[in-house]
Amino acid sequence: LSWKAADLMVLATHPKDTLGEWLSIPSGETLARKSRTVSLFVPGESQGFVSLQNGAVKLQRFLIPMDHRPDPQAAVDAACAIAVGLAVETAIFHLLYVGELADVPRPRLPRRDGWIWKQSVSTGIVVDEILEAAAHQQPDLIVMATEWKKGFLDALRGSTTERILRRTLCPLLAVPVHEPLA
């Protein structure tokens, strides 16, 4: 047999209680991290963006949280690839940066008829700001560049992507980025 690497892994997620987060390691997150594959997490409580009745795609609003590391270009490119691949003609891509206005990353934003790019900057706790933006904007998909767990704090509490994943009801596309050491 000849096996080929997957381009996309799709995983269902379930609600987690606080105690359960500390006592168990979510297998979907572990599988996605170890496979280094772009992973679409769909919460069981979510409607998703593909109709179960007829397969129609309802995908127009994308939330793309960004930082300097990992490089947000991977998330921008993945969101565009999903939009093109699913023939989304009208899309709003909302880029969110939590930090100082002067430090906002500047990824390349592909232009296409029917695509609108919006950017916002906020200050505060990164995970809380992303979840607040998601609650306010009601995106169909959150797209995040991720390095998964990196360092001591991430090992204890989870990466930003994992913490968003545990608390959102919105489908989340995790795009692994493997950056060279500085």
Coordinates of N, CA and C in Angstrom, one line a residue:
L1 N 0.8 -1.2 0.0 CA 0.0 0.0 0.0 C 0.9 1.2 0.0
S2 N 0.4 2.3 -0.7 CA 1.1 3.5 -0.7 C 0.2 4.6 0.0
W3 N 0.6 5.2 1.0 CA -0.1 6.2 1.8 C 0.3 7.6 1.4
K4 N -0.6 8.5 1.2 CA -0.3 9.9 0.9 C -0.7 10.7 2.1
A5 N 0.0 11.8 2.3 CA -0.4 12.7 3.4 C -1.7 13.4 3.1
A6 N -2.5 13.7 4.1 CA -3.8 14.3 3.9 C -3.5 15.8 3.8
D7 N -4.4 16.5 3.0 CA -4.3 18.0 2.9 C -5.1 18.6 4.1
L8 N -6.2 17.9 4.5 CA -7.0 18.5 5.6 C -7.6 17.4 6.4
M9 N -7.6 17.6 7.7 CA -8.2 16.7 8.7 C -9.4 17.4 9.3
V10 N -10.5 16.7 9.3 CA -11.8 17.3 9.9 C -12.1 16.5 11.2
L11 N -12.3 17.3 12.3 CA -12.5 16.6 13.6 C -13.7 17.3 14.2
A12 N -14.6 16.5 14.8 CA -15.7 17.0 15.7 C -15.2 17.2 17.1
T13 N -15.6 18.3 17.7 CA -15.2 18.5 19.1 C -16.5 18.5 20.0
H14 N -16.2 18.4 21.3 CA -17.3 18.4 22.2 C -17.0 19.3 23.4
P15 N -18.1 19.8 24.1 CA -17.8 20.7 25.2 C -16.9 20.1 26.2
K16 N -16.2 20.9 26.9 CA -15.2 20.5 27.9 C -15.5 21.2 29.2
D17 N -15.5 20.5 30.3 CA -15.7 21.2 31.6 C -14.3 21.5 32.1
T18 N -14.2 22.5 33.0 CA -12.9 22.9 33.5 C -12.1 21.8 34.1
L19 N -12.7 21.0 34.9 CA -12.0 19.9 35.5 C -11.4 18.9 34.5
G20 N -12.3 18.6 33.5 CA -11.9 17.7 32.4 C -10.7 18.2 31.6
E21 N -10.6 19.5 31.5 CA -9.4 20.1 30.7 C -8.1 19.7 31.4
W22 N -8.1 19.7 32.8 CA -6.9 19.5 33.5 C -6.6 18.0 33.6
L23 N -7.6 17.2 33.5 CA -7.4 15.7 33.8 C -7.2 14.9 32.5
S24 N -7.5 15.5 31.4 CA -7.4 14.7 30.1 C -6.7 15.5 29.0
I25 N -6.1 14.9 28.1 CA -5.6 15.5 26.9 C -6.5 15.3 25.8
P26 N -7.1 16.3 25.2 CA -8.0 16.1 24.1 C -7.3 15.5 22.9
S27 N -7.9 14.3 22.5 CA -7.2 13.6 21.4 C -7.2 14.2 20.1
G28 N -8.2 15.0 19.7 CA -8.3 15.7 18.5 C -7.2 16.7 18.3
E29 N -6.9 17.5 19.4 CA -5.9 18.5 19.4 C -4.5 17.8 19.3
T30 N -4.4 16.7 20.0 CA -3.1 16.0 20.0 C -2.9 15.4 18.6
L31 N -3.9 14.8 18.0 CA -3.8 14.3 16.6 C -3.4 15.4 15.6
A32 N -4.1 16.5 15.7 CA -3.8 17.6 14.8 C -2.4 18.1 15.0
R33 N -1.9 18.3 16.2 CA -0.6 18.8 16.5 C 0.5 17.8 16.0
K34 N 0.3 16.5 16.3 CA 1.3 15.6 15.8 C 1.3 15.3 14.3
S35 N 0.2 15.4 13.7 CA 0.1 15.2 12.3 C 0.7 16.3 11.4
R36 N 0.7 17.5 12.0 CA 1.1 18.7 11.3 C 0.3 19.0 10.1
T37 N -1.0 18.7 10.2 CA -1.9 18.8 9.1 C -2.9 19.9 9.4
V38 N -3.3 20.7 8.3 CA -4.3 21.7 8.5 C -5.5 20.9 9.0
S39 N -6.1 21.4 10.1 CA -7.2 20.7 10.7 C -8.4 21.6 10.9
L40 N -9.6 21.1 10.5 CA -10.8 21.8 10.7 C -11.6 21.2 11.9
F41 N -11.8 21.9 12.9 CA -12.5 21.5 14.1 C -13.9 22.0 14.0
V42 N -14.9 21.1 14.1 CA -16.3 21.5 14.1 C -16.9 21.1 15.4
P43 N -17.3 22.1 16.2 CA -17.9 21.8 17.5 C -19.3 21.1 17.3
G44 N -19.5 20.1 18.1 CA -20.8 19.4 18.0 C -22.0 20.3 18.1
E45 N -21.9 21.4 18.9 CA -23.0 22.3 19.1 C -23.2 23.3 17.9
S46 N -22.3 23.3 17.0 CA -22.3 24.3 15.9 C -23.1 23.7 14.7
Q47 N -23.7 24.6 13.9 CA -24.4 24.3 12.7 C -23.4 24.0 11.6
G48 N -22.2 24.3 11.8 CA -21.2 24.2 10.7 C -21.5 25.1 9.6
F49 N -20.9 24.9 8.4 CA -21.1 25.8 7.3 C -21.5 25.0 6.1
V50 N -21.8 23.7 6.2 CA -22.3 22.8 5.1 C -23.6 22.2 5.6
S51 N -24.6 22.5 4.8 CA -26.0 22.0 5.1 C -26.0 20.5 5.1
L52 N -26.6 19.9 6.2 CA -26.7 18.4 6.2 C -27.9 18.0 5.3
Q53 N -28.8 18.9 4.9 CA -29.9 18.5 4.1 C -29.5 18.4 2.6
N54 N -28.7 19.4 2.1 CA -28.5 19.4 0.7 C -27.0 19.7 0.3
G55 N -26.1 19.8 1.3 CA -24.7 20.0 1.0 C -24.3 21.4 0.6
A56 N -25.3 22.3 0.7 CA -25.0 23.7 0.3 C -24.0 24.3 1.3
V57 N -23.1 25.1 0.8 CA -22.1 25.8 1.7 C -22.6 27.2 2.0
K58 N -22.6 27.5 3.3 CA -22.8 28.8 3.8 C -21.6 29.3 4.5
L59 N -20.7 29.9 3.8 CA -19.4 30.4 4.3 C -19.1 31.8 3.7
Q60 N -19.4 32.8 4.5 CA -19.1 34.1 4.1 C -18.3 35.0 5.0
R61 N -18.3 34.7 6.3 CA -17.6 35.5 7.3 C -16.5 34.7 7.9
F62 N -15.3 35.2 7.7 CA -14.1 34.6 8.3 C -13.5 35.5 9.3
L63 N -13.1 35.0 10.4 CA -12.3 35.7 11.5 C -10.9 35.2 11.5
I64 N -9.9 36.0 11.3 CA -8.5 35.6 11.2 C -7.7 36.3 12.3
P65 N -7.6 35.8 13.5 CA -6.7 36.4 14.5 C -5.3 36.3 14.0
M66 N -4.5 37.3 14.3 CA -3.1 37.3 13.8 C -2.2 37.9 14.8
D67 N -0.9 37.5 14.7 CA 0.2 38.0 15.5 C 1.4 37.9 14.6
H68 N 2.5 38.3 15.1 CA 3.8 38.2 14.3 C 4.3 36.8 14.2
R69 N 4.0 36.1 15.3 CA 4.5 34.7 15.3 C 3.3 33.9 15.9
P70 N 2.9 32.8 15.2 CA 3.3 32.4 13.9 C 2.9 33.4 12.8
D71 N 3.5 33.3 11.7 CA 3.3 34.2 10.6 C 1.8 34.1 10.2
P72 N 1.0 35.2 10.2 CA -0.4 35.2 9.9 C -0.7 34.9 8.4
Q73 N 0.4 35.0 7.5 CA 0.1 34.8 6.1 C -0.4 33.4 5.8
A74 N 0.0 32.4 6.6 CA -0.5 31.0 6.5 C -2.0 31.0 6.7
A75 N -2.5 31.7 7.7 CA -4.0 31.7 7.9 C -4.7 32.5 6.8
V76 N -4.1 33.6 6.4 CA -4.8 34.3 5.3 C -4.8 33.5 4.0
D77 N -3.7 32.8 3.7 CA -3.7 31.9 2.5 C -4.7 30.8 2.6
A78 N -4.8 30.2 3.8 CA -5.7 29.1 4.0 C -7.2 29.5 3.9
A79 N -7.5 30.7 4.5 CA -8.9 31.2 4.4 C -9.2 31.4 2.9
C80 N -8.3 32.0 2.1 CA -8.5 32.3 0.7 C -8.7 30.9 -0.1
A81 N -7.9 30.0 0.3 CA -7.9 28.7 -0.4 C -9.3 28.0 -0.1
I82 N -9.7 28.1 1.1 CA -11.1 27.5 1.4 C -12.1 28.2 0.7
A83 N -12.1 29.5 0.6 CA -13.1 30.3 -0.1 C -13.1 30.0 -1.6
V84 N -11.9 29.9 -2.2 CA -11.8 29.5 -3.6 C -12.3 28.1 -3.8
G85 N -11.8 27.2 -3.0 CA -12.1 25.8 -3.2 C -13.6 25.4 -3.0
L86 N -14.3 26.2 -2.2 CA -15.7 26.0 -2.0 C -16.6 27.0 -2.8
A87 N -15.9 27.7 -3.8 CA -16.6 28.6 -4.7 C -17.4 29.7 -3.9
V88 N -16.8 30.2 -2.9 CA -17.4 31.3 -2.2 C -17.2 32.6 -3.0
E89 N -18.3 33.2 -3.4 CA -18.2 34.4 -4.3 C -18.1 35.7 -3.5
T90 N -18.9 35.7 -2.4 CA -18.9 36.9 -1.5 C -18.4 36.5 -0.1
A91 N -17.3 37.2 0.3 CA -16.7 36.9 1.6 C -16.2 38.1 2.3
I92 N -16.3 38.1 3.6 CA -15.8 39.1 4.4 C -14.7 38.5 5.3
F93 N -13.5 38.9 5.2 CA -12.3 38.4 5.9 C -12.0 39.5 7.0
H94 N -12.2 39.1 8.2 CA -11.9 40.1 9.3 C -10.6 39.7 10.0
L95 N -9.6 40.6 9.9 CA -8.3 40.3 10.5 C -8.3 41.0 11.9
L96 N -7.9 40.3 12.9 CA -7.9 40.8 14.3 C -6.5 40.7 14.9
Y97 N -6.0 41.8 15.4 CA -4.7 41.9 16.0 C -4.9 42.4 17.5
V98 N -4.4 41.7 18.4 CA -4.5 42.1 19.8 C -3.1 42.6 20.2
G99 N -3.0 43.9 20.4 CA -1.7 44.6 20.7 C -1.8 46.0 20.3
E100 N -0.7 46.6 20.1 CA -0.5 48.0 19.8 C -0.7 48.3 18.3
L101 N -1.4 49.3 17.9 CA -1.7 49.7 16.5 C -0.5 49.7 15.7
A102 N 0.6 50.3 16.2 CA 1.9 50.4 15.5 C 2.5 49.1 15.2
D103 N 2.1 48.0 15.8 CA 2.7 46.7 15.7 C 1.9 45.7 14.8
V104 N 0.9 46.2 14.2 CA 0.0 45.3 13.4 C 0.7 44.6 12.3
P105 N 0.7 43.3 12.2 CA 1.3 42.6 11.1 C 0.6 43.0 9.8
R106 N 1.3 42.9 8.7 CA 0.8 43.3 7.4 C 0.9 42.1 6.4
P107 N 0.0 41.1 6.5 CA 0.1 40.0 5.5 C -0.4 40.5 4.1
R108 N 0.0 39.8 3.1 CA -0.5 40.1 1.8 C -2.0 39.6 1.7
L109 N -2.8 40.5 1.2 CA -4.3 40.2 1.1 C -4.7 40.1 -0.3
P110 N -5.0 38.9 -0.8 CA -5.4 38.7 -2.2 C -6.7 39.5 -2.5
R111 N -6.7 40.1 -3.6 CA -7.9 40.8 -4.1 C -8.7 40.0 -5.0
R112 N -10.0 40.0 -4.9 CA -10.9 39.3 -5.7 C -12.3 40.0 -5.7
D113 N -13.0 40.0 -6.8 CA -14.3 40.6 -6.8 C -15.2 39.8 -5.7
G114 N -15.9 40.6 -4.9 CA -16.8 40.0 -3.9 C -16.1 39.8 -2.6
W115 N -14.8 40.0 -2.5 CA -14.1 39.8 -1.2 C -13.8 41.1 -0.5
I116 N -14.1 41.2 0.7 CA -13.9 42.4 1.5 C -13.0 42.1 2.7
W117 N -12.0 42.9 2.8 CA -11.0 42.8 3.9 C -11.2 43.8 5.0
K118 N -11.4 43.4 6.2 CA -11.5 44.4 7.3 C -10.4 44.1 8.3
Q119 N -10.0 45.1 9.1 CA -9.0 44.9 10.1 C -9.4 45.6 11.3
S120 N -9.1 45.0 12.5 CA -9.3 45.7 13.8 C -8.2 45.4 14.7
V121 N -8.0 46.3 15.7 CA -7.0 46.1 16.7 C -7.6 46.3 18.0
S122 N -7.3 45.5 19.0 CA -7.8 45.6 20.3 C -6.7 45.3 21.3
T123 N -6.9 45.7 22.5 CA -5.9 45.4 23.6 C -6.6 44.6 24.6
G124 N -5.9 43.8 25.3 CA -6.4 43.0 26.4 C -5.8 41.6 26.3
I125 N -6.5 40.6 26.9 CA -6.1 39.2 27.0 C -6.4 38.6 25.6
V126 N -5.4 38.1 24.9 CA -5.6 37.6 23.6 C -6.8 36.7 23.4
V127 N -6.8 35.6 24.2 CA -7.9 34.6 24.0 C -9.3 35.3 24.2
D128 N -9.4 36.1 25.3 CA -10.7 36.8 25.5 C -11.1 37.7 24.4
E129 N -10.1 38.4 23.8 CA -10.4 39.3 22.7 C -10.9 38.6 21.5
I130 N -10.2 37.5 21.2 CA -10.6 36.7 20.0 C -12.0 36.1 20.2
L131 N -12.3 35.6 21.4 CA -13.6 35.0 21.7 C -14.7 36.1 21.6
E132 N -14.4 37.3 22.1 CA -15.3 38.4 22.1 C -15.6 38.9 20.7
A133 N -14.5 38.9 19.8 CA -14.7 39.3 18.4 C -15.6 38.2 17.7
A134 N -15.4 37.0 18.1 CA -16.2 35.9 17.4 C -17.6 36.0 17.9
A135 N -17.9 36.3 19.1 CA -19.2 36.4 19.6 C -19.9 37.6 18.9
H136 N -19.2 38.7 18.8 CA -19.8 39.9 18.1 C -20.0 39.7 16.6
Q137 N -19.0 39.2 15.9 CA -19.0 39.1 14.5 C -19.8 37.9 13.9
Q138 N -19.9 36.9 14.8 CA -20.6 35.6 14.4 C -20.0 35.1 13.0
P139 N -18.7 34.8 13.0 CA -18.1 34.3 11.8 C -18.5 32.9 11.5
D140 N -18.5 32.5 10.2 CA -18.8 31.1 9.9 C -17.6 30.2 10.1
L141 N -16.4 30.8 10.1 CA -15.1 30.1 10.3 C -14.1 31.0 10.9
I142 N -13.4 30.5 12.0 CA -12.2 31.1 12.5 C -11.0 30.4 11.9
V143 N -10.1 31.2 11.4 CA -8.9 30.6 10.8 C -7.6 31.1 11.5
M144 N -6.9 30.2 12.1 CA -5.7 30.6 12.9 C -4.4 29.9 12.5
A145 N -3.4 30.7 12.3 CA -2.1 30.1 12.1 C -1.6 29.6 13.5
T146 N -1.0 28.5 13.6 CA -0.7 27.9 14.9 C 0.7 27.2 14.9
E147 N 1.4 27.3 16.0 CA 2.6 26.5 16.3 C 2.2 25.4 17.3
W148 N 0.9 25.4 17.7 CA 0.5 24.5 18.7 C 1.2 24.8 20.0
K149 N 1.5 23.8 20.8 CA 2.1 24.1 22.1 C 3.6 24.4 21.9
K150 N 4.0 25.5 22.6 CA 5.4 25.9 22.4 C 5.8 26.5 23.8
G151 N 6.7 25.9 24.5 CA 7.2 26.5 25.7 C 6.4 25.9 26.9
F152 N 6.9 26.3 28.1 CA 6.4 25.8 29.4 C 4.9 26.2 29.6
L153 N 4.5 27.5 29.4 CA 3.2 27.9 29.7 C 2.2 27.2 28.7
D154 N 2.5 27.1 27.5 CA 1.6 26.4 26.6 C 1.4 24.9 27.0
A155 N 2.5 24.3 27.5 CA 2.4 22.9 27.9 C 1.4 22.8 29.1
L156 N 1.3 23.8 29.9 CA 0.4 23.8 31.1 C -1.0 24.2 30.7
R157 N -1.2 25.3 30.0 CA -2.6 25.8 29.7 C -3.1 25.5 28.3
G158 N -2.2 25.2 27.4 CA -2.5 25.0 26.0 C -2.1 26.3 25.2
S159 N -1.9 26.1 23.9 CA -1.6 27.2 23.0 C -2.8 28.1 22.9
T160 N -2.6 29.2 22.3 CA -3.8 30.2 22.0 C -4.8 29.4 21.2
T161 N -4.4 28.7 20.2 CA -5.4 28.0 19.3 C -6.1 27.0 20.1
E162 N -5.5 26.2 21.0 CA -6.2 25.2 21.8 C -7.1 25.9 22.8
R163 N -6.8 27.0 23.4 CA -7.7 27.7 24.3 C -8.9 28.2 23.6
I164 N -8.7 28.7 22.4 CA -9.9 29.2 21.6 C -10.7 28.0 21.2
L165 N -10.1 27.0 20.8 CA -10.9 25.8 20.4 C -11.7 25.2 21.5
R166 N -11.2 25.2 22.7 CA -12.0 24.7 23.9 C -13.2 25.5 24.2
R167 N -13.2 26.8 23.8 CA -14.3 27.7 24.2 C -15.2 28.2 23.1
T168 N -14.9 28.0 21.9 CA -15.7 28.5 20.8 C -16.7 27.5 20.3
L169 N -17.8 28.0 19.8 CA -18.9 27.2 19.2 C -18.8 27.3 17.7
C170 N -17.8 28.0 17.2 CA -17.6 28.3 15.7 C -16.6 27.3 15.2
P171 N -16.8 26.8 14.0 CA -15.8 25.9 13.4 C -14.4 26.7 13.3
L172 N -13.3 26.0 13.5 CA -12.0 26.6 13.6 C -11.1 25.8 12.7
L173 N -10.4 26.5 11.8 CA -9.4 25.9 11.0 C -8.0 26.3 11.5
A174 N -7.3 25.3 12.0 CA -5.9 25.4 12.5 C -4.9 25.1 11.5
V175 N -4.1 26.1 11.2 CA -3.1 26.0 10.1 C -1.7 26.0 10.7
P176 N -1.1 24.8 10.7 CA 0.2 24.7 11.4 C 1.3 25.5 10.6
V177 N 2.1 26.2 11.4 CA 3.2 27.0 10.8 C 4.5 26.5 11.5
H178 N 5.5 26.2 10.7 CA 6.7 25.7 11.3 C 7.8 26.7 10.9
E179 N 8.0 27.6 11.8 CA 9.0 28.7 11.5 C 10.4 28.4 11.9
P180 N 11.4 28.8 11.2 CA 12.8 28.6 11.5 C 13.1 29.3 12.8
L181 N 14.0 28.7 13.6 CA 14.5 29.3 14.8 C 15.3 30.6 14.5
A182 N 15.0 31.6 15.3 CA 15.7 32.9 15.1 C 17.1 32.9 15.6

